[in-house]
Short mmCIF file of N, CA and C and ligand atoms in Angstrom, two decimals:
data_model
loop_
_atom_site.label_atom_id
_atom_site.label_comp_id
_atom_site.label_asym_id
_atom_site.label_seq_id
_atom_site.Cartn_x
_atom_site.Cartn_y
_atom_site.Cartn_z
N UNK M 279 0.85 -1.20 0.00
CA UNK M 279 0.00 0.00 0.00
C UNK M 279 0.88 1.25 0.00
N UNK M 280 0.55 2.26 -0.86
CA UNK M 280 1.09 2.89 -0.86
C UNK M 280 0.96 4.69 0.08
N UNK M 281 1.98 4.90 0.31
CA UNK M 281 1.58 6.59 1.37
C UNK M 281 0.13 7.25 1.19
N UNK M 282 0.15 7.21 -0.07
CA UNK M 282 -0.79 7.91 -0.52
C UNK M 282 -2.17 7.12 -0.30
N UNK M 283 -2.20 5.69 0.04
CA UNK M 283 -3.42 5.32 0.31
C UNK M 283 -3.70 5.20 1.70
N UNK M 284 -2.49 5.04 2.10
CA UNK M 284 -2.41 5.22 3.51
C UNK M 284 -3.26 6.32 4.60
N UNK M 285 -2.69 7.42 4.09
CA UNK M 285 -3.08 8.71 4.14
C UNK M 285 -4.73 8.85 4.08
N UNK M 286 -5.32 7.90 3.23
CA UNK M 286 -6.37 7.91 2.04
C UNK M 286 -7.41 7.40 3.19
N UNK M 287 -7.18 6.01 3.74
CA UNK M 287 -7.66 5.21 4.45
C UNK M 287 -7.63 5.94 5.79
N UNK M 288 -6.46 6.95 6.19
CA UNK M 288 -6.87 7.57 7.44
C UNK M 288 -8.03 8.53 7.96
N UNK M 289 -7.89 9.12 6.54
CA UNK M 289 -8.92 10.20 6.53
C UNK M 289 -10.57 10.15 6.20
N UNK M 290 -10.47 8.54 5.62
CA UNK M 290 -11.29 8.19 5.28
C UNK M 290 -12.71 7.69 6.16
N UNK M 291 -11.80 7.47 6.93
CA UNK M 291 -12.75 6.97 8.45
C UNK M 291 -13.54 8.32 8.50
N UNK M 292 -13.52 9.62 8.43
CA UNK M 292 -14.19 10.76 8.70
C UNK M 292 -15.01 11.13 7.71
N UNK M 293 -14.55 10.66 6.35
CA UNK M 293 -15.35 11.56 5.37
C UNK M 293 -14.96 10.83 4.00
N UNK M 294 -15.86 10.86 2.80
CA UNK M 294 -16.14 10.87 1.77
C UNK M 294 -15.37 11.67 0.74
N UNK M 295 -14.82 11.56 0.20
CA UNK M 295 -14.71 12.75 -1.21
C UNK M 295 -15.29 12.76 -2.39
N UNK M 296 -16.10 13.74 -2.79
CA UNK M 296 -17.07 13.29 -4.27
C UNK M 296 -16.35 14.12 -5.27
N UNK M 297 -15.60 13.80 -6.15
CA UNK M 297 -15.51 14.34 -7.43
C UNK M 297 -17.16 14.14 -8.40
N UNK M 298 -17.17 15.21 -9.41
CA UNK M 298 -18.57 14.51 -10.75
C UNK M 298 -17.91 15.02 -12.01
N UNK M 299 -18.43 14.57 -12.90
CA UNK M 299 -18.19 14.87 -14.12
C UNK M 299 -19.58 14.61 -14.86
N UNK M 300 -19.57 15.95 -15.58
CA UNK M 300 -20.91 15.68 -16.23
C UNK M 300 -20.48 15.98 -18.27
N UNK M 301 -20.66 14.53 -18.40
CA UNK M 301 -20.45 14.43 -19.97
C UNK M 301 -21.32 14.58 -21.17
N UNK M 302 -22.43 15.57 -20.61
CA UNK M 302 -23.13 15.92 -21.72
C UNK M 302 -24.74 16.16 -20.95
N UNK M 303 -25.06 16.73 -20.40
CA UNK M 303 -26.49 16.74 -20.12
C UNK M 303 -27.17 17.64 -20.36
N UNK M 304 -28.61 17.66 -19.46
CA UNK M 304 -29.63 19.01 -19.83
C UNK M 304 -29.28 20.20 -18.53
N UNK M 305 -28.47 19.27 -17.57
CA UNK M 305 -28.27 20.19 -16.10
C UNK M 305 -28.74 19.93 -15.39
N UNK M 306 -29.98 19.09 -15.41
CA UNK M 306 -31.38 18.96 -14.70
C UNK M 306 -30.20 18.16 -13.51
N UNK M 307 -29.50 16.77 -13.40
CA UNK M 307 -28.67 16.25 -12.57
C UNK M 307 -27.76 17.14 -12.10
N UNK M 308 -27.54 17.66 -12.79
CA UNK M 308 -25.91 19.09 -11.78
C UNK M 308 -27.06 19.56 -10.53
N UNK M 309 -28.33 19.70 -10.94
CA UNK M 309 -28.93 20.89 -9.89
C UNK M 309 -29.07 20.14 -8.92
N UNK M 310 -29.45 18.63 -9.14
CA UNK M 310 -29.75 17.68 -8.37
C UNK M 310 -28.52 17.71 -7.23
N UNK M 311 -27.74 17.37 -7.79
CA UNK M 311 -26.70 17.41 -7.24
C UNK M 311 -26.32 18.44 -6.39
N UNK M 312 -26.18 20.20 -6.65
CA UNK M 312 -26.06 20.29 -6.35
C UNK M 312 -26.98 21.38 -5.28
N UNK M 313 -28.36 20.34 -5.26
CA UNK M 313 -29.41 20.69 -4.22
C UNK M 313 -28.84 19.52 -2.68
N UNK M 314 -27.63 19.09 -3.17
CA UNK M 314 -27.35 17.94 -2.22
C UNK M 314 -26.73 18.82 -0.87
N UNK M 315 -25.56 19.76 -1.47
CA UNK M 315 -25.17 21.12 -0.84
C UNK M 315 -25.65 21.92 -0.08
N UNK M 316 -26.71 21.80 -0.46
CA UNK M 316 -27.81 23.06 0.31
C UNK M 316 -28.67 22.60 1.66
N UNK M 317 -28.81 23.61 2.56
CA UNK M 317 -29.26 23.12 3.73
C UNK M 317 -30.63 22.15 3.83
N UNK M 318 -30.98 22.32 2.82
CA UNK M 318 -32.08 21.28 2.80
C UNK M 318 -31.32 20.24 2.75
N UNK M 319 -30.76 19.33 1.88
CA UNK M 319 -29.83 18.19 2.63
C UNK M 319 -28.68 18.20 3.47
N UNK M 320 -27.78 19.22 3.15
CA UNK M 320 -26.78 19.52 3.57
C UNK M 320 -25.85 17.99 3.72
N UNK M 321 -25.31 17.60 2.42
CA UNK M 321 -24.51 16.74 2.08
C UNK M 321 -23.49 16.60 3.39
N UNK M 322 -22.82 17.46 3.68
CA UNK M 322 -21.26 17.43 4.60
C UNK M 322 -21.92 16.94 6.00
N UNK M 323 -23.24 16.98 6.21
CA UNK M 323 -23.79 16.34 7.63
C UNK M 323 -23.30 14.82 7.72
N UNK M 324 -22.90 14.11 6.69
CA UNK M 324 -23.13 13.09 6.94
C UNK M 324 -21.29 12.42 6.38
N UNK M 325 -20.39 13.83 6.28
CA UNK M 325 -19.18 13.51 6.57
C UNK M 325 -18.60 13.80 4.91
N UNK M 326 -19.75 14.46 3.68
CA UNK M 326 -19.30 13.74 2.07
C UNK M 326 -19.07 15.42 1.69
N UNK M 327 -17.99 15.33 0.91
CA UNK M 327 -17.39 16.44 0.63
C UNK M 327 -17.41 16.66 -1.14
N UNK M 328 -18.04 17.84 -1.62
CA UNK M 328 -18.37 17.86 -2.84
C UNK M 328 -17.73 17.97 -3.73
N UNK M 329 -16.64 18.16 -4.50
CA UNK M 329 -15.49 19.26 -5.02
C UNK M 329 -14.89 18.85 -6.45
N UNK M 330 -14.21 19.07 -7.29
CA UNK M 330 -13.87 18.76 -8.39
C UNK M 330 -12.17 18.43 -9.06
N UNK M 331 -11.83 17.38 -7.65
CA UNK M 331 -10.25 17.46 -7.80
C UNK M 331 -10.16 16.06 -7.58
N UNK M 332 -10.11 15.13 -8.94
CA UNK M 332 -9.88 13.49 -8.68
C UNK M 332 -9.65 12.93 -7.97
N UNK M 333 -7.83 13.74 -7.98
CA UNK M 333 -6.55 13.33 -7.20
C UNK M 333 -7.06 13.55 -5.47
N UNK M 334 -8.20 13.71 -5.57
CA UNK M 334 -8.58 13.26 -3.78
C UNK M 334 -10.44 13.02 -3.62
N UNK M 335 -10.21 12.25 -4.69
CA UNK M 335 -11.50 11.58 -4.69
C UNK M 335 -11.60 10.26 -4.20
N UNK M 336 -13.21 9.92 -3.80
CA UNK M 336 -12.97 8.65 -3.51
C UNK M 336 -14.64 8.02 -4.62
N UNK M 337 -15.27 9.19 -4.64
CA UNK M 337 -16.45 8.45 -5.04
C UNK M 337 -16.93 9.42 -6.09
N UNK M 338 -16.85 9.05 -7.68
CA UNK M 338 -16.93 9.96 -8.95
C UNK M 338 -18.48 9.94 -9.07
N UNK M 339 -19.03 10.64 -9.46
CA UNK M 339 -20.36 10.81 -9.74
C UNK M 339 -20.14 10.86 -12.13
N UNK M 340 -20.76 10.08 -12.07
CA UNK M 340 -21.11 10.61 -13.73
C UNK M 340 -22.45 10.88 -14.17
N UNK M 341 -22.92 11.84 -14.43
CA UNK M 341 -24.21 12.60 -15.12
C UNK M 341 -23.76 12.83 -16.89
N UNK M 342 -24.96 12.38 -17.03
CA UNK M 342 -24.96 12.94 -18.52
C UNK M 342 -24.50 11.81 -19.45
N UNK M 343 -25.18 12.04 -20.19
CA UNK M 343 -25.10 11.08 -21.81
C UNK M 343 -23.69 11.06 -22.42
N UNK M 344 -23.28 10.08 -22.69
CA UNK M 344 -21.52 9.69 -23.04
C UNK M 344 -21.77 9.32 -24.63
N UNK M 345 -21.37 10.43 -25.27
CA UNK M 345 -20.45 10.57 -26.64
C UNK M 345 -19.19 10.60 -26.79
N UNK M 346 -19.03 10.07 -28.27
CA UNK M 346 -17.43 10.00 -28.28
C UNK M 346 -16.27 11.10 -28.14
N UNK M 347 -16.73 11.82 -28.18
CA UNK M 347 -16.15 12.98 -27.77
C UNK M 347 -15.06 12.80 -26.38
N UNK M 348 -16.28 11.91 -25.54
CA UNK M 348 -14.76 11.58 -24.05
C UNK M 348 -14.31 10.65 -24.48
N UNK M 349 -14.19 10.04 -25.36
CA UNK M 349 -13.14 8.62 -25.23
C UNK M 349 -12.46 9.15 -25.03
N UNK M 350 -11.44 8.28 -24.40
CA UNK M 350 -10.16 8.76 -23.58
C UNK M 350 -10.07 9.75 -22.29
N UNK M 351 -11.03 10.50 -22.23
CA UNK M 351 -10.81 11.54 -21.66
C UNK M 351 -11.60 11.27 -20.27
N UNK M 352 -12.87 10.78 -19.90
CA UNK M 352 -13.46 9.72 -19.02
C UNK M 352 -12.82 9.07 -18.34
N UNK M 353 -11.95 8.20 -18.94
CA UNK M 353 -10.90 7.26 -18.55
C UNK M 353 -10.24 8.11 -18.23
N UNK M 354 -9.27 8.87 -18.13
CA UNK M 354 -7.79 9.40 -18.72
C UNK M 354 -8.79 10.29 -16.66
N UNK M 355 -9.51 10.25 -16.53
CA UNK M 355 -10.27 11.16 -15.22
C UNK M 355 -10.08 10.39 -13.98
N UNK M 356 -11.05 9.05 -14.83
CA UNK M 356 -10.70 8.12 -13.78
C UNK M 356 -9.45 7.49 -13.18
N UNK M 357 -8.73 7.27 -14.03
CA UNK M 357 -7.22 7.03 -13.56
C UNK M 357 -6.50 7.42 -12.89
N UNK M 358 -6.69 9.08 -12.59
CA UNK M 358 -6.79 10.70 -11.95
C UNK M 358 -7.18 10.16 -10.66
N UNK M 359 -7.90 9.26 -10.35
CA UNK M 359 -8.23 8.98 -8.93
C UNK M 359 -7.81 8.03 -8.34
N UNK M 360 -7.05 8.17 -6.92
CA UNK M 360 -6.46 6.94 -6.75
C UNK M 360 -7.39 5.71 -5.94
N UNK M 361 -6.85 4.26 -6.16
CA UNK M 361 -7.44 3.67 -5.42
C UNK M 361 -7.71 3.52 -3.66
N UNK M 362 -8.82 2.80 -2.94
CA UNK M 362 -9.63 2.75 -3.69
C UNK M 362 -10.77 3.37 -4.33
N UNK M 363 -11.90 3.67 -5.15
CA UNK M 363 -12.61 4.49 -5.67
C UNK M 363 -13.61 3.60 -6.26
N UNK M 364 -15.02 4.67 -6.44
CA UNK M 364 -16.33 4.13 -6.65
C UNK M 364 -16.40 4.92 -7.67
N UNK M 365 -17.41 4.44 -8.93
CA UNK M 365 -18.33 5.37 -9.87
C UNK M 365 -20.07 5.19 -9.78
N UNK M 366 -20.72 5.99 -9.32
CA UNK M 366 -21.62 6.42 -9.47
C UNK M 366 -22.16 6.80 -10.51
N UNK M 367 -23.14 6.11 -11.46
CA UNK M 367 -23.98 6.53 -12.73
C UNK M 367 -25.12 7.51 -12.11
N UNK M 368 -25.57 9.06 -11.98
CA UNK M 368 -26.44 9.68 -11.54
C UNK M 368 -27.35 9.82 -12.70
N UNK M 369 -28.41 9.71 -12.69
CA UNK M 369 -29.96 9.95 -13.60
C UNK M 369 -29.66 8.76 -14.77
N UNK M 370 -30.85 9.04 -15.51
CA UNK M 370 -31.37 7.95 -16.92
C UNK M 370 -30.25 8.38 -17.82
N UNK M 371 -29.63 9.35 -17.89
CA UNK M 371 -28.39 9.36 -19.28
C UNK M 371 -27.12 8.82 -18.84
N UNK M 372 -26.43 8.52 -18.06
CA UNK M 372 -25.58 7.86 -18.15
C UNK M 372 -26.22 6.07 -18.36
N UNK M 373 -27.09 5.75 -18.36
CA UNK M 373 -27.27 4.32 -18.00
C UNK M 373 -28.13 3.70 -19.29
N UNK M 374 -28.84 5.02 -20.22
CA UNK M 374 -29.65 4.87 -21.29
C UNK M 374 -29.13 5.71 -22.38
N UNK M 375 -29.09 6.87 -21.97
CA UNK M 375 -28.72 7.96 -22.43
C UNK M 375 -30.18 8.61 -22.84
N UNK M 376 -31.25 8.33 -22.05
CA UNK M 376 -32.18 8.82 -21.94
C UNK M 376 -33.51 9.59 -23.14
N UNK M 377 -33.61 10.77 -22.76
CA UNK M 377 -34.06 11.22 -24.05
C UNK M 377 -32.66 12.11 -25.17
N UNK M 378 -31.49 11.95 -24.99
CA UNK M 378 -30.78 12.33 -25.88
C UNK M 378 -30.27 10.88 -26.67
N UNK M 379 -30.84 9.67 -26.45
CA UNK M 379 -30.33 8.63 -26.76
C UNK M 379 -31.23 8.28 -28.47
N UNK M 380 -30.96 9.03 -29.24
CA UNK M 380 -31.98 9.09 -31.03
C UNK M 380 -30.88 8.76 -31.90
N UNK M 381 -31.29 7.98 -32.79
CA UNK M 381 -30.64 7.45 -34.05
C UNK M 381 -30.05 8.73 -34.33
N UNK M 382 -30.38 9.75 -34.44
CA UNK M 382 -29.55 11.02 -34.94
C UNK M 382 -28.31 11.45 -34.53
N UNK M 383 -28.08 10.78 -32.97
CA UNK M 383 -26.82 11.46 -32.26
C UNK M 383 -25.85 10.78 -31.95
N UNK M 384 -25.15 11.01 -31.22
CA UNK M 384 -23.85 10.17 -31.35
C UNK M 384 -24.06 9.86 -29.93
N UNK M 385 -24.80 9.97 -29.20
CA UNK M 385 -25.03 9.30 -27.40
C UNK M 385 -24.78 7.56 -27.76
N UNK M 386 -23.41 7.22 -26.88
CA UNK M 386 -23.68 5.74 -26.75
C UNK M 386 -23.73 5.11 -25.38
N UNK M 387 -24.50 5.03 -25.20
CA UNK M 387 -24.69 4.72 -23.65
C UNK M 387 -24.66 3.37 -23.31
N UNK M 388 -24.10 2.55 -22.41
CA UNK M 388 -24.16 3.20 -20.74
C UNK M 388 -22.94 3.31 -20.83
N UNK M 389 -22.79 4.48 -19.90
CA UNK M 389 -21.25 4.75 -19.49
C UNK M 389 -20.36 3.69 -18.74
N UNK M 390 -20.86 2.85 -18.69
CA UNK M 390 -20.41 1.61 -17.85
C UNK M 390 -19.76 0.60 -18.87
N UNK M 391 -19.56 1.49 -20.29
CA UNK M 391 -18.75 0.69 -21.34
C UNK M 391 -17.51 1.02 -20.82
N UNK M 392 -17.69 2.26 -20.42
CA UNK M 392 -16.09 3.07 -20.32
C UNK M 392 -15.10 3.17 -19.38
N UNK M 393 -15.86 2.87 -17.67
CA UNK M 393 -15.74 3.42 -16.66
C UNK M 393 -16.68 1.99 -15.72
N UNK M 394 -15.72 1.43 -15.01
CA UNK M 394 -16.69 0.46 -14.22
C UNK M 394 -17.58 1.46 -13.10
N UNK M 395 -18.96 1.32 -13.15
CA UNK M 395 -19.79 2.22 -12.70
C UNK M 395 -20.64 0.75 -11.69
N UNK M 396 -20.25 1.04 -10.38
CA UNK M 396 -20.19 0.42 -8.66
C UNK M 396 -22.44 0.69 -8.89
N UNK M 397 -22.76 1.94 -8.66
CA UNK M 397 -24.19 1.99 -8.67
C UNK M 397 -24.84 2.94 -9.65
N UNK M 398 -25.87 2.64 -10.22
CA UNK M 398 -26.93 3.72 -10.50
C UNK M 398 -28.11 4.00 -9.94
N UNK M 399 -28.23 5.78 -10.27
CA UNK M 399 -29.23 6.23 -9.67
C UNK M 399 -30.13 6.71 -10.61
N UNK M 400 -31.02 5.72 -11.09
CA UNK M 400 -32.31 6.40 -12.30
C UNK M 400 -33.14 7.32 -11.66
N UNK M 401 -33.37 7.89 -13.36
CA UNK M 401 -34.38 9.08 -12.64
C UNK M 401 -34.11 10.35 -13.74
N UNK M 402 -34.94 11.38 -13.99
CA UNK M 402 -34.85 12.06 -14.23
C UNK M 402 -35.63 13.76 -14.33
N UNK M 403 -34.87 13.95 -12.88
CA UNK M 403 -33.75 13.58 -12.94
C UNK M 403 -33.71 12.88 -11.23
N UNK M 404 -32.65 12.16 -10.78
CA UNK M 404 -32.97 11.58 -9.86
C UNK M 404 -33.48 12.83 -8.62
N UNK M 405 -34.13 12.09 -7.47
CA UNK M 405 -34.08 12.96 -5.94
C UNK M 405 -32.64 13.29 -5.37
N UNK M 406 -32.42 14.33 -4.53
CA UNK M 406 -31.21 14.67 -3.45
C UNK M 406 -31.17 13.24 -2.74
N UNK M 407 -32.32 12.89 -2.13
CA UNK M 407 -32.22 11.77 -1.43
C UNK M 407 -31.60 10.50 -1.53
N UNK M 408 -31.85 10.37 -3.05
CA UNK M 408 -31.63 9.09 -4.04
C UNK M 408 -29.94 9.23 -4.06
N UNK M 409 -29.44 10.15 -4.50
CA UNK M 409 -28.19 10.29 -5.05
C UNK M 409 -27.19 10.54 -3.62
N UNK M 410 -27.71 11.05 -2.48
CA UNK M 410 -27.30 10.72 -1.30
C UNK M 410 -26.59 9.49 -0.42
N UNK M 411 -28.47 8.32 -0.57
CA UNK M 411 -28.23 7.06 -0.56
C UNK M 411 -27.33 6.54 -0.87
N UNK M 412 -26.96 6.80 -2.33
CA UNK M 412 -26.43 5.72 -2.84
C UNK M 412 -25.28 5.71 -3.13
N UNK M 413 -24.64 7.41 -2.27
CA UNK M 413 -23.35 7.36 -2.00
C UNK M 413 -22.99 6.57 -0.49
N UNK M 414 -23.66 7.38 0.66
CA UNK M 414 -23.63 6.23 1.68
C UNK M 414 -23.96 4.68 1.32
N UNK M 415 -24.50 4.54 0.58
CA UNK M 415 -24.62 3.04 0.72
C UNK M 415 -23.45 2.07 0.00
N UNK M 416 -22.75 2.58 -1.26
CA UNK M 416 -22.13 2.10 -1.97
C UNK M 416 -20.12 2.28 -1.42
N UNK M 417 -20.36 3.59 -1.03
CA UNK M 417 -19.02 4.21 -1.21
C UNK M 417 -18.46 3.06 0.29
N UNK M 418 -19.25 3.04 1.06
CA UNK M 418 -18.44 2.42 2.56
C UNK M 418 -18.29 0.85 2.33
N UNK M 419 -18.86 0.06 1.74
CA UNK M 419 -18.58 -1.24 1.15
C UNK M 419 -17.89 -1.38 0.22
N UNK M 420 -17.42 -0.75 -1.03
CA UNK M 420 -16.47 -0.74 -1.77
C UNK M 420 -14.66 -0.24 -0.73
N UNK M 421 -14.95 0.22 0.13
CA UNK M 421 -13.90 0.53 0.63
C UNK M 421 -13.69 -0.62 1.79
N UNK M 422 -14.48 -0.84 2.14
CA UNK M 422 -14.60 -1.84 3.05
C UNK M 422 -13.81 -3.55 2.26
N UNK M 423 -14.52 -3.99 1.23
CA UNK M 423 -13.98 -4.93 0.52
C UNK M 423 -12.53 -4.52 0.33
N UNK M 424 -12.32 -3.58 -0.35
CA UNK M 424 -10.96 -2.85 -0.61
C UNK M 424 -9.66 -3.30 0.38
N UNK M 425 -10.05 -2.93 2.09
CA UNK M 425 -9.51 -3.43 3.03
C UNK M 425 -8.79 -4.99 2.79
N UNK M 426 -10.13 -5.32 2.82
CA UNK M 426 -9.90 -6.92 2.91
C UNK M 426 -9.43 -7.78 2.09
N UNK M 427 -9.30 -6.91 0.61
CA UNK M 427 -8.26 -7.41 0.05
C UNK M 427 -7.03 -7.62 -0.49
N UNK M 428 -6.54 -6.44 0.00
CA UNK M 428 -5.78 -5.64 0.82
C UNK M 428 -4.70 -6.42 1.81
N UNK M 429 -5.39 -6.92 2.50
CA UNK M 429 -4.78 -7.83 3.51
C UNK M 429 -3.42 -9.28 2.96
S1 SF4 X 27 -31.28 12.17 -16.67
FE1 SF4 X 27 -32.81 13.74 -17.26
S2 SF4 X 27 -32.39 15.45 -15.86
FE2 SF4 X 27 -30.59 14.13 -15.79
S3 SF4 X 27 -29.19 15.03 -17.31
FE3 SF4 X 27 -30.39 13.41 -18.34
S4 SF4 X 27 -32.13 14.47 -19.29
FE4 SF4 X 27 -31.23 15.85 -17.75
#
């Protein structure tokens, strides 16, 4: 293991880190998201920190319909984060590509071609609540296994 996960795993006991990336949407999920912030949920109550810096992420959020446009660049994000780490699919376009998903466009969905994606949260666009959940629920068992294999 290295310092850096070390470090990772200490801090981790206290808190969450959420990087997102949103690869193409209507916004409707960014707001979602970031109604998570706001005292009506107030995300950081429950230890999860919102912000847009990989390199101290633990749990990626992806919104939005995946065209080719990110190849490489999706990836080239995720890699950006060290282990261990979760992806989160947020709303119907990463997982369908929703209503931008028409013979006309270049949406190829699910982003889970690109990026191993741990949970999704359908919906559109999903609840604060939903996308909450399913960071507590996902992010502490992926780290948890992580441990143990680890060992
Ligand atoms: S799932 Fe719906 S609300 Fe979310 S980005 Fe796609 S179209 Fe917008």
């Amino acid at each position: 293991m290295t310092l850096l996960q070390s470090l990772k795993n200490l801090v981790r006991s206290k808190s969450i880190h959420v990087a997102y990336v949103d690869v193409g949407s209507c916004n409707g999920c960014d707001i979602e998201v970031l109604a998570c912030l706001a005292p009506r949920y107030d995300i950081e109550q429950y230890g999860i920190y919102v912000h847009n810096n990989p390199r101290e992420a633990d749990v990626l959020l992806v919104i939005g319909a995946y065209t080719p446009g990110w190849e490489g660049k999706l990836e080239g994000l995720w890699e950006k984060i060290p282990d261990p780490k979760v992806a989160i699919a947020i709303g119907n376009c990463p997982i369908s590509g929703c209503l931008f998903a028409r013979p006309h466009t270049l949406v190829d969905p699910p982003v889970s071609k690109h990026i191993p994606i741990a949970a999704q949260v359908p919906g559109c666009p999903p609840r604060p609540t939903e996308i909450l959940s399913a960071i507590l629920a996902v992010a502490p068992t992926v780290f948890e296994d992580y441990e143990v294999r680890k060992r």
